[in-house]
PDB file of C-alpha atoms in Angstrom:
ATOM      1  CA  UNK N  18     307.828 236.808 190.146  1.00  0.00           C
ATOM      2  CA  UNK N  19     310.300 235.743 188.023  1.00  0.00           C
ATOM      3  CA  UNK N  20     313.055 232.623 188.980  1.00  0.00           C
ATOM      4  CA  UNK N  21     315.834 231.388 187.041  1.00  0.00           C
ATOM      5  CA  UNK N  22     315.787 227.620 187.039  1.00  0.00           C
ATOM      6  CA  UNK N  23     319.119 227.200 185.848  1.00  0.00           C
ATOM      7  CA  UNK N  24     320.441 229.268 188.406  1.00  0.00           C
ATOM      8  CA  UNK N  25     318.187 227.402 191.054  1.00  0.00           C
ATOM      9  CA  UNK N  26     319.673 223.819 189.646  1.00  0.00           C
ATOM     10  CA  UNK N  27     323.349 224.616 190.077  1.00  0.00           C
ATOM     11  CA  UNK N  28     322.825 226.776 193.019  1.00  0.00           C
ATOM     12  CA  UNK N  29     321.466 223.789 195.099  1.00  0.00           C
ATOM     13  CA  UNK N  30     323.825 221.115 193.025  1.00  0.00           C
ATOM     14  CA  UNK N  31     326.456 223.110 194.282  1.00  0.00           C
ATOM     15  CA  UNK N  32     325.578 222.737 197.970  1.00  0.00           C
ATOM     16  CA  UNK N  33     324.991 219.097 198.040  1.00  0.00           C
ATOM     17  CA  UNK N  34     327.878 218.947 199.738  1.00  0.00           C
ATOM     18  CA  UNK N  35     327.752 221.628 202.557  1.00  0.00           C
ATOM     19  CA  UNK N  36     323.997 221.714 203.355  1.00  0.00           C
ATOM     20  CA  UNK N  37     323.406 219.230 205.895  1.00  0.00           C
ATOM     21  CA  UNK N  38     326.509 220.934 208.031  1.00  0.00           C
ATOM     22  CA  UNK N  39     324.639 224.368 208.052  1.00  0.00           C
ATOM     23  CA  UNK N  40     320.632 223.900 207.752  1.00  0.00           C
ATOM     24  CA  UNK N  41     319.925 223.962 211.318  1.00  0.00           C
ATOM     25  CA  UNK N  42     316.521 226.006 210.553  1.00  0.00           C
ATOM     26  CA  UNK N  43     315.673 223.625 207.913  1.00  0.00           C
ATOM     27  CA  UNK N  44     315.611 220.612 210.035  1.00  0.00           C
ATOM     28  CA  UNK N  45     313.971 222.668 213.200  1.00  0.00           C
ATOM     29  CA  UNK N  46     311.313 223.760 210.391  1.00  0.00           C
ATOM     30  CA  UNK N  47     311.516 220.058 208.814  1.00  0.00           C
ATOM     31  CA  UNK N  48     310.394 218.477 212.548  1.00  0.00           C
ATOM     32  CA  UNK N  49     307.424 220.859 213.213  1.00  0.00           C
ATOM     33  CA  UNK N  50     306.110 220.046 209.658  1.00  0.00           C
ATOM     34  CA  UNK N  51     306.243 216.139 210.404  1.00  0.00           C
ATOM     35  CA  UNK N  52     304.352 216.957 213.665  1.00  0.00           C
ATOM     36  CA  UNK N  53     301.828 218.475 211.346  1.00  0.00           C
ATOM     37  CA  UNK N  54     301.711 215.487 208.906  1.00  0.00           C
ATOM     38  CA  UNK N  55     301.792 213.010 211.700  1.00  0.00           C
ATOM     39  CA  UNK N  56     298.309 214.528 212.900  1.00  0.00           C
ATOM     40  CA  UNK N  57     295.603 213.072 210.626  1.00  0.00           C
ATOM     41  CA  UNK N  58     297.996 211.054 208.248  1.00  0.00           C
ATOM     42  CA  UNK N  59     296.639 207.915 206.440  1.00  0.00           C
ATOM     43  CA  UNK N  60     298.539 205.063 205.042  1.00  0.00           C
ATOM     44  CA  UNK N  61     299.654 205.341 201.841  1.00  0.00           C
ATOM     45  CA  UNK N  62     302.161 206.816 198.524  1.00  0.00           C
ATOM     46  CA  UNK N  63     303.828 209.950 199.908  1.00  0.00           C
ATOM     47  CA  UNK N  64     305.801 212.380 197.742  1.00  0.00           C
ATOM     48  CA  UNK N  65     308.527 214.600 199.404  1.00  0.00           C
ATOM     49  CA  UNK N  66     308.609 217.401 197.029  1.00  0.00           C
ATOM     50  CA  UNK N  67     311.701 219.078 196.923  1.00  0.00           C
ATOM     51  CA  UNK N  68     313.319 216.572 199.235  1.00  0.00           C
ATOM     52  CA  UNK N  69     317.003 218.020 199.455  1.00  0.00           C
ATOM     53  CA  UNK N  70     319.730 215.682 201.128  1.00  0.00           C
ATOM     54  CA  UNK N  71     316.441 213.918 202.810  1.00  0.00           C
ATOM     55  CA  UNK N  72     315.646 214.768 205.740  1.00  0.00           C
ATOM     56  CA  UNK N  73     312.166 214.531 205.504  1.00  0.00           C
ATOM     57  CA  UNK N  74     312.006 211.500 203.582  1.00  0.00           C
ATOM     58  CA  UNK N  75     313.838 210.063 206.230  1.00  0.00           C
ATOM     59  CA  UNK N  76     311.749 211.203 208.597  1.00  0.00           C
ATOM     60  CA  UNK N  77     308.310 209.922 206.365  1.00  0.00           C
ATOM     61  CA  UNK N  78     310.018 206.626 206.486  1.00  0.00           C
ATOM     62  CA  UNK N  79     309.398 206.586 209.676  1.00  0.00           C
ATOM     63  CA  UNK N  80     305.890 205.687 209.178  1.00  0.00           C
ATOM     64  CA  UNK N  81     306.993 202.891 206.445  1.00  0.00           C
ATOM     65  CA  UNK N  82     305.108 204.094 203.757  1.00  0.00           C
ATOM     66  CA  UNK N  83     306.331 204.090 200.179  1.00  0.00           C
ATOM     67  CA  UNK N  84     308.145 207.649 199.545  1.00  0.00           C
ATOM     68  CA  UNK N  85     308.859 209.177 196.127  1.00  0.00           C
ATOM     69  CA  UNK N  86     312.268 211.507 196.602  1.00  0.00           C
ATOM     70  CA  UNK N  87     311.737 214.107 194.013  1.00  0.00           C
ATOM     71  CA  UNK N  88     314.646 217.095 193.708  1.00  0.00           C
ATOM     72  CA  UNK N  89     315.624 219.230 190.885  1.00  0.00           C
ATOM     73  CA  UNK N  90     319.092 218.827 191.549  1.00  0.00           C
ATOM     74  CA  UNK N  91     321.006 215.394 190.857  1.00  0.00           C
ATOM     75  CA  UNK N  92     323.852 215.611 193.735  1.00  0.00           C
ATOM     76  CA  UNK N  93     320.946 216.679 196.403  1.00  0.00           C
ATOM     77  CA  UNK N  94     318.876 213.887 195.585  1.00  0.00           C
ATOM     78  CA  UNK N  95     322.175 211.504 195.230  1.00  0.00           C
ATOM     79  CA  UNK N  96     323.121 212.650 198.272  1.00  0.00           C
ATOM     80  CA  UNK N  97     319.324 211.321 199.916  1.00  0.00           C
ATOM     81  CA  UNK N  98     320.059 208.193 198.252  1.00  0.00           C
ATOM     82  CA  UNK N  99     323.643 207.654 199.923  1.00  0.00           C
ATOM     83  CA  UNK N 100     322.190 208.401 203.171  1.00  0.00           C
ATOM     84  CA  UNK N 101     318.933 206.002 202.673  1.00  0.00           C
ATOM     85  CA  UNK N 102     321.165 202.874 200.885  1.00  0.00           C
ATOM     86  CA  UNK N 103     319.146 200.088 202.012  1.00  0.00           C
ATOM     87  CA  UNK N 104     315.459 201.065 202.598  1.00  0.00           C
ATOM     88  CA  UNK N 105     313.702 199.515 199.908  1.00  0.00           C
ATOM     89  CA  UNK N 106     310.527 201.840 200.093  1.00  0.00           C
ATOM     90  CA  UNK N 107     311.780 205.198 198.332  1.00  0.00           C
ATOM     91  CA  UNK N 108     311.484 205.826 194.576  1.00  0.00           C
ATOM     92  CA  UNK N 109     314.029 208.345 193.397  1.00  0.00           C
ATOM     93  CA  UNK N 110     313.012 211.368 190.942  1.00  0.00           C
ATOM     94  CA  UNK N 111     315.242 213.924 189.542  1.00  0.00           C
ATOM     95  CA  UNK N 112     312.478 216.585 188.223  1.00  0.00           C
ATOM     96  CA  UNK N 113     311.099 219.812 188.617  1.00  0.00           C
ATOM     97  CA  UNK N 114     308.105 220.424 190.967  1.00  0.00           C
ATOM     98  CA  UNK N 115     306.713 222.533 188.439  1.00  0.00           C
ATOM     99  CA  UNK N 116     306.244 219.951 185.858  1.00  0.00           C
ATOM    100  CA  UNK N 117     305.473 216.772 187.885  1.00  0.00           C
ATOM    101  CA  UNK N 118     306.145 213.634 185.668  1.00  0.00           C
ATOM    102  CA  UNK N 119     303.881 211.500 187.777  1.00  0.00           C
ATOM    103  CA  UNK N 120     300.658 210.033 186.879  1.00  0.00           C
ATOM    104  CA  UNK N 121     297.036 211.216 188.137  1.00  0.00           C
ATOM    105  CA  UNK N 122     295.910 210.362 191.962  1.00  0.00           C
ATOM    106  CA  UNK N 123     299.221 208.283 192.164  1.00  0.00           C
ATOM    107  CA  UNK N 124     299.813 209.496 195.683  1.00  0.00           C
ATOM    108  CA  UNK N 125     297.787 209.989 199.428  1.00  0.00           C
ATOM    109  CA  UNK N 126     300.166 212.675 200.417  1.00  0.00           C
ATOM    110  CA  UNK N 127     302.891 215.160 199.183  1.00  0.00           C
ATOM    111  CA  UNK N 128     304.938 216.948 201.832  1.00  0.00           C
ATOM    112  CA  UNK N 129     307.896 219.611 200.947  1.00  0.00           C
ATOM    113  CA  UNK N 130     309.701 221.429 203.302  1.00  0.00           C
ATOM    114  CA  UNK N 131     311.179 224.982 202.691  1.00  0.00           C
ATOM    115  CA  UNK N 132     311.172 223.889 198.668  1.00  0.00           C
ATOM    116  CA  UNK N 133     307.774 225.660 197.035  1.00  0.00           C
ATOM    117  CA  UNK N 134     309.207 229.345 197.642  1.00  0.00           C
ATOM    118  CA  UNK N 135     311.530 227.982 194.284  1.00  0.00           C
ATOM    119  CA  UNK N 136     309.262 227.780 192.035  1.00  0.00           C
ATOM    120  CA  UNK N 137     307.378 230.398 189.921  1.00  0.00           C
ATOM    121  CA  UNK N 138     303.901 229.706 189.160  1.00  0.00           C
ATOM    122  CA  UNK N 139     302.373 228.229 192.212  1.00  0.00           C
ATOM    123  CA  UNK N 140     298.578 228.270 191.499  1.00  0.00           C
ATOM    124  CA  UNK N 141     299.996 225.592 188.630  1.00  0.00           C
ATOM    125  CA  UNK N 142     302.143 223.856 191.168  1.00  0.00           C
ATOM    126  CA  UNK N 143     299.272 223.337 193.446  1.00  0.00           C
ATOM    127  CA  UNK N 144     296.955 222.417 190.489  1.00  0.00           C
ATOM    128  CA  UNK N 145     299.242 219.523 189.635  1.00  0.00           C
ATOM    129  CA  UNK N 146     299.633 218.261 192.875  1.00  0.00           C
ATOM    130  CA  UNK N 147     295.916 218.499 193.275  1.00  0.00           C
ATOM    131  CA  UNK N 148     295.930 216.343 189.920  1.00  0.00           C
ATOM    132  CA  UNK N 149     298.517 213.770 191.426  1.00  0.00           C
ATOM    133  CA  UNK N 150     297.000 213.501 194.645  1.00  0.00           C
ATOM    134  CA  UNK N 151     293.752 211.106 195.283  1.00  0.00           C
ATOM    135  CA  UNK N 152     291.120 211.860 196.196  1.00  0.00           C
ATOM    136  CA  UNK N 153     290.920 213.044 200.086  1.00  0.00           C
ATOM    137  CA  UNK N 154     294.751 213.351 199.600  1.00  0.00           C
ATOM    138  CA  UNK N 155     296.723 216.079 201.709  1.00  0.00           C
ATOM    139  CA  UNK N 156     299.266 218.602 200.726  1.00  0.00           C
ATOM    140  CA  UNK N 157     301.563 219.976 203.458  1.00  0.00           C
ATOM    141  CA  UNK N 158     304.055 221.928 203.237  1.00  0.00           C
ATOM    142  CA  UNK N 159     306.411 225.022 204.481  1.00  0.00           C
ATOM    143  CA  UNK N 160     308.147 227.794 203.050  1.00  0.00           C
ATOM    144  CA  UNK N 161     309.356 231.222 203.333  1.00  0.00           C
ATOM    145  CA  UNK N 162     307.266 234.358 203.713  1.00  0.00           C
ATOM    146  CA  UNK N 163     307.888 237.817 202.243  1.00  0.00           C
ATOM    147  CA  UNK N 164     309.790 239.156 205.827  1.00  0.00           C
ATOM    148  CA  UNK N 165     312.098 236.716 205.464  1.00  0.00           C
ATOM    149  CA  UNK N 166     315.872 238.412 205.218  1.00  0.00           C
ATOM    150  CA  UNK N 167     314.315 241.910 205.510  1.00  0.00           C
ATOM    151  CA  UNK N 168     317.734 243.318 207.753  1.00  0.00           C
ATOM    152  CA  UNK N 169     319.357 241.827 204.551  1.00  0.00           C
ATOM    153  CA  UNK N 170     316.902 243.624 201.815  1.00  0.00           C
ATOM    154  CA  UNK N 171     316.893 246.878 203.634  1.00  0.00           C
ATOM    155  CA  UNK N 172     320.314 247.028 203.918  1.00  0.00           C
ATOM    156  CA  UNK N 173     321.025 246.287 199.758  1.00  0.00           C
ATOM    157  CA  UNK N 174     318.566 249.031 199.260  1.00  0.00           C
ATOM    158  CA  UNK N 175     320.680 251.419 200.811  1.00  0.00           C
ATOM    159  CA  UNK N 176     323.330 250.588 198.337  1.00  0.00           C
ATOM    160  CA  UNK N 177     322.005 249.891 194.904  1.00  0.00           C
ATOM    161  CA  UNK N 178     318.034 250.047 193.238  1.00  0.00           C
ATOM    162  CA  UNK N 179     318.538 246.136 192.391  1.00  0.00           C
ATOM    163  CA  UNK N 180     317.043 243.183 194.021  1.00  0.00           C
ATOM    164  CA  UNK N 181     319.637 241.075 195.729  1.00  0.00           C
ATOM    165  CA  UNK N 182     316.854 239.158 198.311  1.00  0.00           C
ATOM    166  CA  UNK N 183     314.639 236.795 196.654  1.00  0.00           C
ATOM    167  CA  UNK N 184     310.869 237.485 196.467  1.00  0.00           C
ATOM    168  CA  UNK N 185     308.587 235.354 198.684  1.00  0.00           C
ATOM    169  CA  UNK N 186     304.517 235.146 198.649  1.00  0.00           C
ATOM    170  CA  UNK N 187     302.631 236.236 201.422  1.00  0.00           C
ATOM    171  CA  UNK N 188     299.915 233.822 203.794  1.00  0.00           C
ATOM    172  CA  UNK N 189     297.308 235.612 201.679  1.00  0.00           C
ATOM    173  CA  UNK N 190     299.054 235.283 198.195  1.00  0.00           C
ATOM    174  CA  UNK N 191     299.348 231.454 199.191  1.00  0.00           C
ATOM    175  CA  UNK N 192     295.609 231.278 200.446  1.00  0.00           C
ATOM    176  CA  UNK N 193     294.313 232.151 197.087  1.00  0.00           C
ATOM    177  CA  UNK N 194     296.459 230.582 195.045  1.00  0.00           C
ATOM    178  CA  UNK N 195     295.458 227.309 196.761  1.00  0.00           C
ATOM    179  CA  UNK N 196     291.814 228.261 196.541  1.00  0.00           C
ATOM    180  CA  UNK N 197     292.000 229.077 192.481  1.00  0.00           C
ATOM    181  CA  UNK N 198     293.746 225.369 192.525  1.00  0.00           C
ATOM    182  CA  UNK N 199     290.286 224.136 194.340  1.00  0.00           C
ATOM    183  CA  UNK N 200     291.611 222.952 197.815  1.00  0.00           C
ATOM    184  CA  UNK N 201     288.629 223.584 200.169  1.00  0.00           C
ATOM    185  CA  UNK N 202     290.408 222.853 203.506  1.00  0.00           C
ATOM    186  CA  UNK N 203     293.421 225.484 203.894  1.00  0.00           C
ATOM    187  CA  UNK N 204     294.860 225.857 207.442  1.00  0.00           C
ATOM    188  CA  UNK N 205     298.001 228.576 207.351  1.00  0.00           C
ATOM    189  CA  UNK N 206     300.276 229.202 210.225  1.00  0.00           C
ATOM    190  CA  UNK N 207     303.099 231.527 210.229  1.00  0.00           C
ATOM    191  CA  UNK N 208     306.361 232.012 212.774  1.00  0.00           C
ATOM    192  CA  UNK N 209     309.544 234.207 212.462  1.00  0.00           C
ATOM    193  CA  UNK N 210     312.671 232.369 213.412  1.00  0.00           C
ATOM    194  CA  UNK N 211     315.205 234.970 214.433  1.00  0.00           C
ATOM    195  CA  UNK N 212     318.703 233.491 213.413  1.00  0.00           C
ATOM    196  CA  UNK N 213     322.088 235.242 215.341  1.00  0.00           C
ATOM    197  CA  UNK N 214     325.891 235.599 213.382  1.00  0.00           C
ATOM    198  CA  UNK N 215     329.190 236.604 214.257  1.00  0.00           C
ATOM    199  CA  UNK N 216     329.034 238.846 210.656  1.00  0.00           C
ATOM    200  CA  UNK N 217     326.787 239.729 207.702  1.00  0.00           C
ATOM    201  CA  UNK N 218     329.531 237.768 206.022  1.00  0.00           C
ATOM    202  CA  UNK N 219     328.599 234.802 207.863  1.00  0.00           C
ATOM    203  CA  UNK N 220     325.494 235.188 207.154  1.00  0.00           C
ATOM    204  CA  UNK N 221     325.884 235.300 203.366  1.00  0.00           C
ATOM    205  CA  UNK N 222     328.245 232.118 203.412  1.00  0.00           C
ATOM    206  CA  UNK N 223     325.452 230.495 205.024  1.00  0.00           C
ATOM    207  CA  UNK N 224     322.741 231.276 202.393  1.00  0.00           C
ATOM    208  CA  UNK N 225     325.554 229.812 200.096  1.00  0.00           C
ATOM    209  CA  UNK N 226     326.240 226.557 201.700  1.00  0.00           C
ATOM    210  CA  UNK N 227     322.386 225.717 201.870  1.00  0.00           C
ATOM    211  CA  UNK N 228     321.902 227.340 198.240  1.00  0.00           C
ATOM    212  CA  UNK N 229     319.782 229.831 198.968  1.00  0.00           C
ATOM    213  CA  UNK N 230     321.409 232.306 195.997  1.00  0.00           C
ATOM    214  CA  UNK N 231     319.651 235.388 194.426  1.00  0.00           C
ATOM    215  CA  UNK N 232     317.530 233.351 191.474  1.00  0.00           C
ATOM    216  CA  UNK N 233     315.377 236.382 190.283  1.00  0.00           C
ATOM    217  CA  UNK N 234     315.300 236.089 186.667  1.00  0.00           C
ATOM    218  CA  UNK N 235     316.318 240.512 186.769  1.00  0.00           C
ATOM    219  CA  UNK N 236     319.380 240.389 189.481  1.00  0.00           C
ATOM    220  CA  UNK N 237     322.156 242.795 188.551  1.00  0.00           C
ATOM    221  CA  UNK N 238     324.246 239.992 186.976  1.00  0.00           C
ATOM    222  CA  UNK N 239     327.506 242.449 187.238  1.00  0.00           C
ATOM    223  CA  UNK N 240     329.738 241.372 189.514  1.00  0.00           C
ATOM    224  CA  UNK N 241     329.135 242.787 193.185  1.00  0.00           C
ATOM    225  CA  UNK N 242     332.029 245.272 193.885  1.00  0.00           C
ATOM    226  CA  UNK N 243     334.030 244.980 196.968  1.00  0.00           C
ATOM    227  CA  UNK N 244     333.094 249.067 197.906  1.00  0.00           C
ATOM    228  CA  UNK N 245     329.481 247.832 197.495  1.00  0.00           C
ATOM    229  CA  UNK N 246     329.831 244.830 199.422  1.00  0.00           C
ATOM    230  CA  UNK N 247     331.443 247.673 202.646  1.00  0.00           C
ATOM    231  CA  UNK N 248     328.595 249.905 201.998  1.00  0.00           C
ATOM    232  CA  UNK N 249     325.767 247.132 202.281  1.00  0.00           C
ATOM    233  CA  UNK N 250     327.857 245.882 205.525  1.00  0.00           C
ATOM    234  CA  UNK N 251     328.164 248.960 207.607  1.00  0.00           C
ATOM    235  CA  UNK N 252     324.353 249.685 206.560  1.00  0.00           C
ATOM    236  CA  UNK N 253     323.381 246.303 208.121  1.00  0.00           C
ATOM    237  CA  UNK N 254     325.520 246.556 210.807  1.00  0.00           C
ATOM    238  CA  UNK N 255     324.259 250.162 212.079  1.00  0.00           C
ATOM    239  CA  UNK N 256     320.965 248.562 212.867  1.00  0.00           C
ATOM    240  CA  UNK N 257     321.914 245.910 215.188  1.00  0.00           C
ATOM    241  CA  UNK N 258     323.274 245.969 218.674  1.00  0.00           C
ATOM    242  CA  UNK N 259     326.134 243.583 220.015  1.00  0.00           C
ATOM    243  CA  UNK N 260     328.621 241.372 219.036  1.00  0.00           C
ATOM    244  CA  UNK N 261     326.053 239.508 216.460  1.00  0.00           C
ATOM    245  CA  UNK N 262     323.736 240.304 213.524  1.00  0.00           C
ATOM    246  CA  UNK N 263     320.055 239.193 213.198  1.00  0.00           C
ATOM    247  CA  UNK N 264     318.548 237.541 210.395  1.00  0.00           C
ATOM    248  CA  UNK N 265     314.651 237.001 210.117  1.00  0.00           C
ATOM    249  CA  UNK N 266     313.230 234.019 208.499  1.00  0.00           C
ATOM    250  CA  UNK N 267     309.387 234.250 208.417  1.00  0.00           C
ATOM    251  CA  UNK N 268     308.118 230.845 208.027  1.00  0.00           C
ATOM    252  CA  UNK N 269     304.638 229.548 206.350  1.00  0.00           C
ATOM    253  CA  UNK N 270     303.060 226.395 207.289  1.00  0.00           C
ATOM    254  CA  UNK N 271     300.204 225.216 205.659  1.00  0.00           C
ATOM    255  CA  UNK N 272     298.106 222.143 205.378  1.00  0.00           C
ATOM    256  CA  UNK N 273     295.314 221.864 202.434  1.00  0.00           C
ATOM    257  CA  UNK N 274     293.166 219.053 201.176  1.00  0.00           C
TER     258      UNK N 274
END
């Protein structure tokens, strides 16, 4: 799988602004990962990998531990900062998760919520944390799996040969690319969230305002046409029944020390 990081960077710069008003899923997927943390935490350094406008790392604050912010994008993680003015206990980091610029066993836990499915090489992103972590550290963490937007994907396909979904690893692709990182304890849990809109065009403003654009590195850059936009429309439509479309988000929850 290949990601452009650019693309990723100004997608999610660009949506600083709009994301908090339209990430309902993230923060219902945000809350069930803090249950999971909350069970068998231990004092100490967190890191909220990918941590958006913040919601998590207000939510880890909770706990008054130290928390290092890191996001790739600037305005997300100024945003985090506007909303946590005050607390004294968060360290700010603009940086990609894929090249960590932290020292070794610097932190007890790192946390990231609907962020890993971004980045490219994951047996390398879970090797570094494994490096950052100490020892008997945790890593927790959600993202997307590979059913997620499938109404969305089939209905492209019916259009064009290109890829206009991003690609998303599977519970098994995730399992072993922990294991190859050397985490012994893996648990993996996965739920579909079934999301409802008035339109497919809702939809896609959505995945906009949150910044969820196509980043795979061989999208058909052309400009989408406004007959191929119809098309793709009318073939999603003529599998749903109603007044509203259905989107599928298939999410992966894991926990691995």
């Amino acid at each position: 799988m290949h990601l452009d990081k650019a693309k990723i960077r100004q997608s999610f710069a660009a949506a600083s602004v709009t994301y908090d008003g339209v990430a309902a899923l993230q923060r219902t997927v945000g809350k069930k990962l803090l249950d999971i943390i909350a069970t068998g935490s231990q004092a100490g350094t967190l890191l909220d990998l990918g941590c958006g406008t913040g919601f998590l790392t207000s939510g880890l604050l909770r706990t008054a531990w130290p928390v290092i912010a890191l996001d790739i994008a600037l305005p997300m993680l100024q945003v985090t900062r506007t909303k946590l003015t005050g607390t004294p206990d968060v360290c700010y980091v603009c940086a990609d998760a894929e090249q960590l610029p932290l020292a070794g066993q610097i932190v007890d836990g790192v946390y990231s919520n609907l962020a890993l499915q971004w980045c490219v090489n994951l047996e390398a992103v879970f090797t570094d944390i494994k490096r950052v972590l100490k020892p008997g550290g945790r890593l927790v963490f959600s993202t997307f799996g590979p059913q997620t937007l499938q109404e969305l994907k089939s209905a492209w396909a019916e259009v064009d040969d290109y890829n206009h979904v991003n690609e998303f690893y599977s519970e098994q692709q995730l399992s072993r690319f922990l294991r190859l990182a050397e985490y012994a304890e893996i648990k993996i849990e996965t739920k579909q969230y079934i999301s409802n809109y008035g339109s497919v065009l809702e939809l896609m403003k959505e995945l906009k305002q949150i910044g969820a654009h196509n980043v795979i590195a061989g999208r058909n850059k052309s400009v989408t046409t406004k007959t191929q936009m119809r098309r793709m429309i009318a073939a999603y439509e003529k599998h749903q029944s109603g007044d509203q479309i259905d989107a599928t988000f298939e999410v992966i929850m894991v926990s691995a020390s």
